[in-house]
Coordinates of N, CA, C and O in Angstrom, one line a residue:
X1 N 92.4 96.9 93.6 CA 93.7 96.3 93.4 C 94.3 96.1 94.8 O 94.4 97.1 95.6
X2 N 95.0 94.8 95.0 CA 95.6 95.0 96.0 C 97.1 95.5 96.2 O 97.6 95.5 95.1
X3 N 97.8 95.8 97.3 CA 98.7 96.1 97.6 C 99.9 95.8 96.6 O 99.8 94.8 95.8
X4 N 101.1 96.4 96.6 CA 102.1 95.8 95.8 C 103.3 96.0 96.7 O 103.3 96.9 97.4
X5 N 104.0 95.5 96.7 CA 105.4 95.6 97.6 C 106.8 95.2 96.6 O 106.7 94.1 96.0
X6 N 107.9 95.8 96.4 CA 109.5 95.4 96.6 C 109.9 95.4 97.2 O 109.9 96.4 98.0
X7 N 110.8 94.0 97.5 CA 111.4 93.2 96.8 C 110.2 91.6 97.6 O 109.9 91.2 98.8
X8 N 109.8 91.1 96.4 CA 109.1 90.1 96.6 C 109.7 88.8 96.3 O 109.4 88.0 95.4
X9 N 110.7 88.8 97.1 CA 111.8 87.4 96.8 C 111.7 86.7 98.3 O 112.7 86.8 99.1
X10 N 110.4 85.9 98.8 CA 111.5 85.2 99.7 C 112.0 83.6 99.7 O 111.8 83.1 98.6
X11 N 112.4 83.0 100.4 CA 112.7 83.8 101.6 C 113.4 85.1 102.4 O 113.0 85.6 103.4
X12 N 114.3 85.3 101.7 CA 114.9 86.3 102.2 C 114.4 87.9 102.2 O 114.6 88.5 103.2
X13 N 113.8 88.5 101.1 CA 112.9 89.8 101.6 C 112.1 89.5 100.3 O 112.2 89.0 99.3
X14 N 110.8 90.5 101.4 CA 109.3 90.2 101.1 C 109.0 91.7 101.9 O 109.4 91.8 103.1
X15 N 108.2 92.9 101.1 CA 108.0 93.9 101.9 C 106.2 93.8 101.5 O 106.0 93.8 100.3
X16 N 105.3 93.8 102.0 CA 103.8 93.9 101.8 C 103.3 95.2 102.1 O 103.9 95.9 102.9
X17 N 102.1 95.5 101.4 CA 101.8 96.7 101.7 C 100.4 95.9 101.4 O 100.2 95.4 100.2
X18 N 99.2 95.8 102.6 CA 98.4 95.1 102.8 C 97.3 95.9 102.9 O 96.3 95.2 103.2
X19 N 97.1 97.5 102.5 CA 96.2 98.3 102.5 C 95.9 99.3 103.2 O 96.4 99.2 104.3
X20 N 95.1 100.4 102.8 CA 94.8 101.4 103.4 C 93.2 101.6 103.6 O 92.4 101.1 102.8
X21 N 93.0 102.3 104.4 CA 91.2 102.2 105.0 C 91.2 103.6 105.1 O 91.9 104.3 104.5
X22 N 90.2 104.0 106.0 CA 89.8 105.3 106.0 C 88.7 105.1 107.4 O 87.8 104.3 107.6
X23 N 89.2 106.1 108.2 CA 88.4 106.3 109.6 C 88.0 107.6 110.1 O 89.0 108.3 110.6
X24 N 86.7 108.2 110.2 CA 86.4 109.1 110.6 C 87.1 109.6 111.9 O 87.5 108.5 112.4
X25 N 87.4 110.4 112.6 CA 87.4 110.7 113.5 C 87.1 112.4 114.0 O 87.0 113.4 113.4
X26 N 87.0 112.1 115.4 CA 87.9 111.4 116.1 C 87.3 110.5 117.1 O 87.7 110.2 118.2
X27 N 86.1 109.9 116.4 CA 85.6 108.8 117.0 C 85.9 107.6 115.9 O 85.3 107.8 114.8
X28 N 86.8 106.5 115.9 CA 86.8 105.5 115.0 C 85.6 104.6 115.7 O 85.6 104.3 116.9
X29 N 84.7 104.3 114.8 CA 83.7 103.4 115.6 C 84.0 101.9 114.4 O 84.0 100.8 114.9
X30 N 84.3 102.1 113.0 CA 85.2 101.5 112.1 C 85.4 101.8 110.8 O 85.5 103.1 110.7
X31 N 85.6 101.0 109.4 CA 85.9 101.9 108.7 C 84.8 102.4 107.8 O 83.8 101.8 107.5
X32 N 85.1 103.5 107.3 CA 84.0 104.3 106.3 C 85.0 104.7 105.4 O 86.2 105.0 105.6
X33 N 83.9 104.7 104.0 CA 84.6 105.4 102.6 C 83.2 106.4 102.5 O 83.1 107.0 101.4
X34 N 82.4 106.6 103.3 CA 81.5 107.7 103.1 C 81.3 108.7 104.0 O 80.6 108.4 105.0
X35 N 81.8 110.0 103.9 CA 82.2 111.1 105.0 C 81.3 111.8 104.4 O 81.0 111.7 103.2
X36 N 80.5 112.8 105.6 CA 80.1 114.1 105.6 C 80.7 115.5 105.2 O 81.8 115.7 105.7
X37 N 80.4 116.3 104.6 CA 81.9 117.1 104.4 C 81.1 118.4 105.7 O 80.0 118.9 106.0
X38 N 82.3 118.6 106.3 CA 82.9 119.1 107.7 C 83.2 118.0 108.6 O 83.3 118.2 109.8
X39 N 83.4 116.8 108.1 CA 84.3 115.7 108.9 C 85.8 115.8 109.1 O 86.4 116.6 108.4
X40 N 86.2 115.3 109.7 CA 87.7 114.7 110.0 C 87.9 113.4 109.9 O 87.3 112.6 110.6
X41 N 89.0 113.2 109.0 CA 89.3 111.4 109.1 C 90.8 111.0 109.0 O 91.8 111.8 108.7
X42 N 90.8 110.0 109.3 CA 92.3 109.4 109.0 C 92.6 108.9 108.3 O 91.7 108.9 107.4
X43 N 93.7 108.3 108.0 CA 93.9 106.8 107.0 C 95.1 106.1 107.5 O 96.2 106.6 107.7
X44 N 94.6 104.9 107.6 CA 95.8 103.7 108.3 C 95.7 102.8 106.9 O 94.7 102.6 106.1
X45 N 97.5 102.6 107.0 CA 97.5 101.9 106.0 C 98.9 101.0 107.0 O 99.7 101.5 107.8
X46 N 98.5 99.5 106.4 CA 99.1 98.5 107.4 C 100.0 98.0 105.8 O 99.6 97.9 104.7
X47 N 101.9 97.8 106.6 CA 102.5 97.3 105.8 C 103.4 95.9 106.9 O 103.4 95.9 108.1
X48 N 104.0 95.0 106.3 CA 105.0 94.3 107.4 C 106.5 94.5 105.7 O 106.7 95.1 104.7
X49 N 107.1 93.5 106.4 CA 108.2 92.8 106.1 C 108.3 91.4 106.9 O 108.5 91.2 108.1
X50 N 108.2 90.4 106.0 CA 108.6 89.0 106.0 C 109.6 88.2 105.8 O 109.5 87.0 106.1
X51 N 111.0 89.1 105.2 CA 111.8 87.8 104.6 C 112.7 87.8 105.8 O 112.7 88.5 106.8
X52 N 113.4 86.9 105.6 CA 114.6 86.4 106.9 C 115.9 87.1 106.8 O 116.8 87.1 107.7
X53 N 116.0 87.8 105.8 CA 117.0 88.8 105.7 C 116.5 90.6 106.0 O 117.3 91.5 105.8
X54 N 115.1 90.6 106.3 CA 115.0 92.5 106.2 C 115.2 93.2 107.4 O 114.8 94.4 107.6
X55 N 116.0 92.3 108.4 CA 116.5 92.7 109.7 C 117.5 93.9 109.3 O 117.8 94.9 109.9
X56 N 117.8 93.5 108.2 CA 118.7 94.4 107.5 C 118.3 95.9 107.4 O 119.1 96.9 107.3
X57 N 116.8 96.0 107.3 CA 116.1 97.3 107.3 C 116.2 98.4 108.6 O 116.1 99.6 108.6
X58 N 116.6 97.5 109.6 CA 115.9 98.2 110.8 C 116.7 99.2 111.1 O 117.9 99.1 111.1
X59 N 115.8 100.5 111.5 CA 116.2 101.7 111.7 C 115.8 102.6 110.5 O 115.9 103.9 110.6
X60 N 115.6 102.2 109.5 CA 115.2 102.5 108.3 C 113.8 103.1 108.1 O 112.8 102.4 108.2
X61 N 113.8 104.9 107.5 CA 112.3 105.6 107.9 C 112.4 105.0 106.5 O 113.4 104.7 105.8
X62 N 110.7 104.9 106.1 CA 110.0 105.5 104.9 C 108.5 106.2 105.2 O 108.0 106.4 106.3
X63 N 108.0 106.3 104.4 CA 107.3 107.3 104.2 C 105.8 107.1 103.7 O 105.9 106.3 102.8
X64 N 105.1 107.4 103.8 CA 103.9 107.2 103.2 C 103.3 107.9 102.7 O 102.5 108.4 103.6
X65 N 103.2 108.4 101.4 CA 102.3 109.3 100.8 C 100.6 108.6 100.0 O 100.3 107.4 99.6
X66 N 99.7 109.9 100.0 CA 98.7 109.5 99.8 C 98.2 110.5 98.7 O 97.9 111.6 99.1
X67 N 98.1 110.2 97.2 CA 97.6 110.8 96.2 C 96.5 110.6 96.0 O 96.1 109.5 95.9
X68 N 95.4 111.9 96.0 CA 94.1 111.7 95.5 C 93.7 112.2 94.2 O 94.3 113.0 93.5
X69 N 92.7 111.9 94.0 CA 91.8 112.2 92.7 C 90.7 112.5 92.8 O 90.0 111.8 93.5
X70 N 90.4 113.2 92.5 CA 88.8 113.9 92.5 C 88.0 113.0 90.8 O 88.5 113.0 89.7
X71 N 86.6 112.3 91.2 CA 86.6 111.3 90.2 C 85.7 112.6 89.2 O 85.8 112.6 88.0
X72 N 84.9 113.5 89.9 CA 84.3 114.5 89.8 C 84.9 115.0 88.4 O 84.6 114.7 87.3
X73 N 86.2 116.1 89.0 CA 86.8 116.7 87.7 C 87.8 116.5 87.5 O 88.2 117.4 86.7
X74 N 88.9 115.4 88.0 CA 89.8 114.8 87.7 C 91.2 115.2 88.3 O 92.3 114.7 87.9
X75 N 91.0 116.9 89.7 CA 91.9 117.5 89.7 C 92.8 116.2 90.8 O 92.2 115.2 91.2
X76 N 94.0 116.6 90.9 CA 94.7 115.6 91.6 C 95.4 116.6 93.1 O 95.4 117.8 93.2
X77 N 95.8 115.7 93.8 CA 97.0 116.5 95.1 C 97.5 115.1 95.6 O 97.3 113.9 95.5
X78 N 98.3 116.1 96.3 CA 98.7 114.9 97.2 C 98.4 115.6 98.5 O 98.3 116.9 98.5
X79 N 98.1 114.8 99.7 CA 97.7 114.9 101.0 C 99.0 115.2 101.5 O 100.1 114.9 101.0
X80 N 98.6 116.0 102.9 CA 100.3 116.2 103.3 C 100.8 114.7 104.1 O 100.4 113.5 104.2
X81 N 101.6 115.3 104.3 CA 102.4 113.5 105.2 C 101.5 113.3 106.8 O 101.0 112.3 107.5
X82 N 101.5 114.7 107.0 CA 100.7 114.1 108.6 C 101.1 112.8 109.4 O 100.3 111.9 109.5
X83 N 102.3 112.6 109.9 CA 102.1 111.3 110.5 C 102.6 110.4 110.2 O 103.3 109.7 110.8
X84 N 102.3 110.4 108.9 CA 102.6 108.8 107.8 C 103.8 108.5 107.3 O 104.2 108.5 106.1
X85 N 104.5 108.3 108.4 CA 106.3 108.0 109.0 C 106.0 106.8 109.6 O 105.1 106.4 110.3
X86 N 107.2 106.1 109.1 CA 107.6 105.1 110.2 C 109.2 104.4 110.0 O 109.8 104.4 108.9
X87 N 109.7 103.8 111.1 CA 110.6 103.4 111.5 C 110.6 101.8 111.6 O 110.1 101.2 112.5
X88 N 111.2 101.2 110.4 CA 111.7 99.7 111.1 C 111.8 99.2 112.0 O 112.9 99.4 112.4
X89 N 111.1 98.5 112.8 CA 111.4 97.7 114.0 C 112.5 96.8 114.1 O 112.8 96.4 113.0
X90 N 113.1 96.4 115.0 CA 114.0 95.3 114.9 C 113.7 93.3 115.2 O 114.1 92.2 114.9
X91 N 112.4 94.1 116.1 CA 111.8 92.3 116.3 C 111.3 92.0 114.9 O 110.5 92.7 114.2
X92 N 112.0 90.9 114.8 CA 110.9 90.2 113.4 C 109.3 89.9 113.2 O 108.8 89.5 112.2
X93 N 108.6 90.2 114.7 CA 107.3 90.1 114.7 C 107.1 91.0 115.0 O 105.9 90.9 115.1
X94 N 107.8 92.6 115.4 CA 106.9 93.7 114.7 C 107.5 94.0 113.5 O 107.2 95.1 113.0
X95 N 108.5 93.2 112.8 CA 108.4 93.7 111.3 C 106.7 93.6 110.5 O 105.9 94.2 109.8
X96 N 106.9 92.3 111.1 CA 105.6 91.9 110.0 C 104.4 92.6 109.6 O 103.9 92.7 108.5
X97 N 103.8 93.3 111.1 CA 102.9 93.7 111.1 C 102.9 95.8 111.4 O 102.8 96.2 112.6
X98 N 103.1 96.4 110.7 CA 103.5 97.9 111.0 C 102.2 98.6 110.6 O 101.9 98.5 109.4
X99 N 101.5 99.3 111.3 CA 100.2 99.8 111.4 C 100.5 101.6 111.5 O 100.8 102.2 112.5
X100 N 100.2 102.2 110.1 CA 100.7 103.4 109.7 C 99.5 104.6 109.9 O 98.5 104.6 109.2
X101 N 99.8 105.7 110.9 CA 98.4 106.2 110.6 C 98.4 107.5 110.2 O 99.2 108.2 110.9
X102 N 97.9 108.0 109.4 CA 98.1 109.6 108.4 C 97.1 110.4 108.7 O 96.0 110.0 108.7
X103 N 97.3 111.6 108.8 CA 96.1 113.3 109.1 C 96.0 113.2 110.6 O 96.9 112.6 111.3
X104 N 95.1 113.9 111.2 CA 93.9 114.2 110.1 C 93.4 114.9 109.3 O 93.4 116.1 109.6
X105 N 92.7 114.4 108.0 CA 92.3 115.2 107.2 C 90.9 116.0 107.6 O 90.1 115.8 108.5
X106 N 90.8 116.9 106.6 CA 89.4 117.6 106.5 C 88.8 117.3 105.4 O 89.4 117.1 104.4
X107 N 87.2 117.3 105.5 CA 86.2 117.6 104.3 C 85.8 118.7 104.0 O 86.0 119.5 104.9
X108 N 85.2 119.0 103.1 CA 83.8 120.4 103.0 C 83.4 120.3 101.7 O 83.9 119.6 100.8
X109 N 82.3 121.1 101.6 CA 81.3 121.4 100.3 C 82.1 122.5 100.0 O 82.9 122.9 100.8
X110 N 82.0 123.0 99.0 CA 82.4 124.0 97.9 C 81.7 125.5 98.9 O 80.5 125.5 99.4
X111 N 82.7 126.5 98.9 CA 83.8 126.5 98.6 C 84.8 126.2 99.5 O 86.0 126.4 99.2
X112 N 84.4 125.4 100.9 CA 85.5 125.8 101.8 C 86.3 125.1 101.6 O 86.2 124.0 100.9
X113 N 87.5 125.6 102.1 CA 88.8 124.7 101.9 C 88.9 123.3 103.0 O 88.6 123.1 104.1
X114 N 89.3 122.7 102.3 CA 89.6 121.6 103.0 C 90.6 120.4 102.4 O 91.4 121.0 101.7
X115 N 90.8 118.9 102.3 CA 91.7 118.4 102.1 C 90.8 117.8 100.8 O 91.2 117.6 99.7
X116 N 89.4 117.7 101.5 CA 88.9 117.0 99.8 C 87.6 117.9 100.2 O 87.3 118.2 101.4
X117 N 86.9 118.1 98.9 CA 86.4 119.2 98.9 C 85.3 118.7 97.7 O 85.7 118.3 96.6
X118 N 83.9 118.8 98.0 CA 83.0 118.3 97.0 C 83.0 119.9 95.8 O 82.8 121.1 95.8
X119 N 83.3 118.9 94.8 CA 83.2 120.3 93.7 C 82.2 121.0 93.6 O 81.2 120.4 93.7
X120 N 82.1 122.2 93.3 CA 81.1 123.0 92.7 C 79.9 122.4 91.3 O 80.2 122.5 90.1
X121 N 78.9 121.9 91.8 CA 77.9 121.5 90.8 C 77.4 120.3 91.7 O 76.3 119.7 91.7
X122 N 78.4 120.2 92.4 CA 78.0 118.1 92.4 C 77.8 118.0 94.2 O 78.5 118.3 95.2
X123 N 76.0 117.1 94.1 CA 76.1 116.9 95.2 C 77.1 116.2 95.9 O 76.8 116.4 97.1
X124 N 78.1 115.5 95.9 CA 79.1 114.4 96.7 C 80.3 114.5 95.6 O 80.2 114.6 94.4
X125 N 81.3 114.6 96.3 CA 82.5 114.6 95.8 C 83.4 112.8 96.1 O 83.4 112.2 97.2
X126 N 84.1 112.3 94.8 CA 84.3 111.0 95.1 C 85.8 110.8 95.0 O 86.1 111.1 93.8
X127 N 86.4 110.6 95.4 CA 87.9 110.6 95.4 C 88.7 109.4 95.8 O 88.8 108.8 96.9
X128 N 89.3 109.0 94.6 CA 90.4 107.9 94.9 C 91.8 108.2 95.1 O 92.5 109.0 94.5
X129 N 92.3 107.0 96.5 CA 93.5 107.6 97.0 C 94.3 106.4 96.7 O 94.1 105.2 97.0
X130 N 95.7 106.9 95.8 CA 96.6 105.8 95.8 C 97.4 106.3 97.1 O 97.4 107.5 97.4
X131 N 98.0 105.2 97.8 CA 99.3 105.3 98.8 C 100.2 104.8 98.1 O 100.1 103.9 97.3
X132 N 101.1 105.4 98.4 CA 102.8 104.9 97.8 C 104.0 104.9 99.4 O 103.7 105.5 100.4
X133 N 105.0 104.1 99.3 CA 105.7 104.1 100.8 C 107.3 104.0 99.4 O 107.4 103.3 98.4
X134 N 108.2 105.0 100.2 CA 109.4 104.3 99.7 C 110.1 105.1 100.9 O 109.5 106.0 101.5
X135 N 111.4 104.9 101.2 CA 112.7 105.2 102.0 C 112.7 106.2 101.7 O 112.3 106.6 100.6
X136 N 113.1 107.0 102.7 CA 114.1 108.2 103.1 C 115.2 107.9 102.3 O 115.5 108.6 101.3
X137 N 116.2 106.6 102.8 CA 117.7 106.7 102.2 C 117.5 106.8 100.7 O 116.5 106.6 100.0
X138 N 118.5 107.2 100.3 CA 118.5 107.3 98.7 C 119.3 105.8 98.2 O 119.2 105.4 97.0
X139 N 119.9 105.2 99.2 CA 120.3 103.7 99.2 C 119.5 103.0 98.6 O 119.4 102.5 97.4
X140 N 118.6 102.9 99.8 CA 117.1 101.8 100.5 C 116.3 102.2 99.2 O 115.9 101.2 98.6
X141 N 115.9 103.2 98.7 CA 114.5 103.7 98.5 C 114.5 103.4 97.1 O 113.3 103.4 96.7
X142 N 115.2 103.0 96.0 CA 114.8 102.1 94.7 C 114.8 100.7 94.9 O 114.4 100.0 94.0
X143 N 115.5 100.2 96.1 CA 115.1 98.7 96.4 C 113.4 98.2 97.0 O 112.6 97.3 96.7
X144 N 113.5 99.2 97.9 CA 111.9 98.5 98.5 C 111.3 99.9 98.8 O 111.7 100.8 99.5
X145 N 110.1 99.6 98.0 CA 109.1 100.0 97.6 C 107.5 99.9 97.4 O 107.3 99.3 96.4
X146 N 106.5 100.4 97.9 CA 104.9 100.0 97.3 C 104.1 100.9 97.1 O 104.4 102.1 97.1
X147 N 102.8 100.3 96.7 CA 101.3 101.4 96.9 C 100.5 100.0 96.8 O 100.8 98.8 96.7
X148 N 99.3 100.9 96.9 CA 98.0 100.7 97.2 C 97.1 101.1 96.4 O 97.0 102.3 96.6
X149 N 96.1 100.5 95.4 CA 95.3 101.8 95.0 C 94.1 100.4 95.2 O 94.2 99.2 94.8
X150 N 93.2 101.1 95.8 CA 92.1 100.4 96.3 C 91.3 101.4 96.9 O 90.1 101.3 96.7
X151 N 91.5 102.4 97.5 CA 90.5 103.7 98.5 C 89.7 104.3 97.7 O 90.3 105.0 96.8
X152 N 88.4 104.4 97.7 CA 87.4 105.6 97.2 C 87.4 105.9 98.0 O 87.8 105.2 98.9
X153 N 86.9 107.4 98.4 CA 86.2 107.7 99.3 C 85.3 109.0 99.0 O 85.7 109.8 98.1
X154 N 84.2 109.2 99.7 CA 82.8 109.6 99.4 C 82.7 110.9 100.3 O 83.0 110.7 101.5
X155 N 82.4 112.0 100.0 CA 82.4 113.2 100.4 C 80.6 113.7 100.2 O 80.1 114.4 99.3
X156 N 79.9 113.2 101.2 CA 78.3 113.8 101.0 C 78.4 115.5 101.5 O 79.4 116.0 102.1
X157 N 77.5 115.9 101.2 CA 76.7 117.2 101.5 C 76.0 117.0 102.9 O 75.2 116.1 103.2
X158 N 76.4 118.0 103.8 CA 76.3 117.8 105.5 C 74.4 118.0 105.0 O 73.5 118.0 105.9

């Protein structure tokens, strides 16, 4: 599914939330949804604002959260924030384009701890991540709004 954004009125505001990827690191060579578990990865999730009125935003944090699912046994969390802040720009051509980056996270096989963690029984653990972004202000933050739910990502056995 792709991205969803509020308020999708333009001309005047249009907030996109254009997706989230998944990058090993701390070498990004590009993107992967299939990690090793004792990896490290990230996740960039790119949003803009387009309308001719969301100048109106600028200076304005929100936030980006990242809920996962384990497809395994269905447990859920959420990822911590790590990062996945950002601040309004004021130029209208870095509104458009705002390149968000979160963790890094960890993997592992059962039992170690880590952020996603292949369950007990199962060679590979499979996990879908929705992202959601809304404001800090308690103003801002039931006006514009999104997520993303598009991410699997794959947890093999080192």
């Amino acid at each position: 599914m792709p991205g969803v954004g509020q308020p999708d009125g333009l001309p005047e505001h249009k907030f996109r939330v254009d997706g989230t990827i998944c990058f090993e690191s701390p070498v990004a060579i590009g993107p992967t949804n299939i990690l090793p578990a004792g990896s490290d990865f990230n996740l960039r999730t790119e949003v803009g604002f387009d309308g001719t009125l969301d100048g109106m935003l600028t200076g304005q944090t929100f936030n980006v959260f990242h809920h996962v699912q384990n497809l395994e046994n269905g447990t859920t969390t959420t990822l911590p924030l790590a990062g996945g802040t950002f601040v309004v720009p004021g130029a209208a051509g870095a509104r458009a384009h705002i390149t968000v980056t979160s963790g890094p996270y960890t993997t592992a096989d059962t039992p170690g701890p880590a952020d996603l963690v292949i369950p007990a029984g199962f060679d590979a653990g499979t996990f879908r991540v929705l992202t959601h972004i809304h404001a800090e202000d308690t103003a801002v933050k039931p006006l514009v709004a999104g997520f993303h739910d598009g991410l699997i990502i794959m947890v093999t056995k080192p």
